[in-house]
């Protein structure tokens, strides 16, 4: 399978613990995005990278959230001191904008479902 | 700020009925528009997209959407739905100067045989 992969698929943690999720984009896609989706809502943008550079970060992303893409390939999203309100599906997507385009189709992974007890 | 509205939260149809799902966006500049689908237990998949050109866009599985700039709308249509179209449908937009997608709240479609 050459799609976007995410690990783990499910994570249950206790309030106050730190969690880290990993996303592997489609090979050679230079853009990588993180979204969060709660029940009954559409995905909500968190942040995105072009290669290693973090180009945009949502104001919704508190200081407890940090994302990295150190070598321009896979990315990690860490949540420190988790809270019950962090329970959600965390989605990763990747894209490769064609020449002359500022945007293109984003391909989504299966998501990591986080439950904070 | 950019936003996307989907007014139909839950739609129930019989097989062979026609479908139209509403999507309105709020952004006065150049927009890119998308419809994604999420089948039960699966991840988000692109149905179709509009960047420029012909405002009538055809996607996979017989879906199409029409971009009407004067109405800020991008409604999704299918002339005859099948049971396998049961899924959640999301409309999304991005603007010229940012790559982030803004999603609507989604429409849950149930098709009964």
Short mmCIF file of C-alpha atoms in Angstrom, two decimals, chain A residues 6-89:
data_model
loop_
_atom_site.label_atom_id
_atom_site.label_comp_id
_atom_site.label_asym_id
_atom_site.label_seq_id
_atom_site.Cartn_x
_atom_site.Cartn_y
_atom_site.Cartn_z
CA UNK A 6 -0.44 6.61 10.52
CA UNK A 7 0.67 4.94 13.70
CA UNK A 8 -0.82 4.02 16.08
CA UNK A 9 -4.38 3.64 14.86
CA UNK A 10 -5.76 3.87 18.39
CA UNK A 11 -4.34 5.36 21.56
CA UNK A 12 -5.90 5.38 25.00
CA UNK A 13 -4.14 7.46 27.61
CA UNK A 14 -4.75 9.00 30.99
CA UNK A 15 -5.15 12.70 31.46
CA UNK A 16 -1.81 14.40 31.96
CA UNK A 17 0.22 11.91 29.93
CA UNK A 18 2.14 12.78 26.78
CA UNK A 19 1.37 11.08 23.47
CA UNK A 20 3.12 11.05 20.11
CA UNK A 21 1.67 10.09 16.75
CA UNK A 22 3.52 9.34 13.55
CA UNK A 23 2.54 9.97 9.94
CA UNK A 24 4.28 8.62 6.83
CA UNK A 25 3.17 10.51 3.73
CA UNK A 26 2.97 9.21 0.20
CA UNK A 27 6.51 8.86 -1.07
CA UNK A 28 7.89 12.09 -2.57
CA UNK A 29 4.95 14.21 -1.43
CA UNK A 30 6.56 17.38 -0.16
CA UNK A 31 3.57 18.70 1.78
CA UNK A 32 2.22 17.14 4.94
CA UNK A 33 -0.82 18.25 6.94
CA UNK A 34 -2.33 17.49 10.32
CA UNK A 35 -6.05 17.81 11.03
CA UNK A 36 -8.22 16.93 14.01
CA UNK A 37 -11.75 15.59 13.73
CA UNK A 38 -14.29 15.28 16.54
CA UNK A 39 -17.62 13.49 16.39
CA UNK A 40 -20.15 15.22 14.16
CA UNK A 41 -17.65 17.72 12.80
CA UNK A 42 -15.51 18.02 9.72
CA UNK A 43 -11.73 17.85 9.98
CA UNK A 44 -10.15 20.95 11.49
CA UNK A 45 -6.76 22.17 10.29
CA UNK A 46 -3.88 22.06 12.77
CA UNK A 47 -0.66 22.62 10.86
CA UNK A 48 1.21 21.86 7.65
CA UNK A 49 4.76 21.42 6.37
CA UNK A 50 6.51 21.85 3.11
CA UNK A 51 9.52 19.59 3.31
CA UNK A 52 10.99 20.31 6.78
CA UNK A 53 9.50 23.78 7.15
CA UNK A 54 6.34 24.29 9.17
CA UNK A 55 4.49 26.83 7.04
CA UNK A 56 1.29 27.40 8.96
CA UNK A 57 -0.05 26.59 12.39
CA UNK A 58 -3.62 27.02 13.55
CA UNK A 59 -4.34 29.38 16.42
CA UNK A 60 -6.32 26.47 17.84
CA UNK A 61 -3.08 24.61 18.39
CA UNK A 62 -2.14 25.25 21.98
CA UNK A 63 1.41 25.23 23.31
CA UNK A 64 0.86 21.63 24.39
CA UNK A 65 0.86 20.56 20.75
CA UNK A 66 4.02 20.34 18.68
CA UNK A 67 4.67 18.87 15.27
CA UNK A 68 7.91 18.09 13.50
CA UNK A 69 9.04 16.83 10.15
CA UNK A 70 12.80 16.67 10.67
CA UNK A 71 13.94 15.13 7.40
CA UNK A 72 11.09 16.19 5.19
CA UNK A 73 9.62 12.69 5.13
CA UNK A 74 7.62 11.38 8.11
CA UNK A 75 6.12 13.68 10.71
CA UNK A 76 5.30 13.41 14.40
CA UNK A 77 2.60 15.17 16.36
CA UNK A 78 3.11 15.32 20.12
CA UNK A 79 0.52 16.33 22.68
CA UNK A 80 1.86 17.08 26.14
CA UNK A 81 -0.21 16.90 29.34
CA UNK A 82 -3.23 15.52 27.54
CA UNK A 83 -6.70 16.71 28.50
CA UNK A 84 -10.06 15.04 27.95
CA UNK A 85 -10.86 17.68 25.31
CA UNK A 86 -7.98 16.34 23.21
CA UNK A 87 -9.96 13.17 22.51
CA UNK A 88 -10.45 13.13 18.75
CA UNK A 89 -9.34 11.52 15.52
#
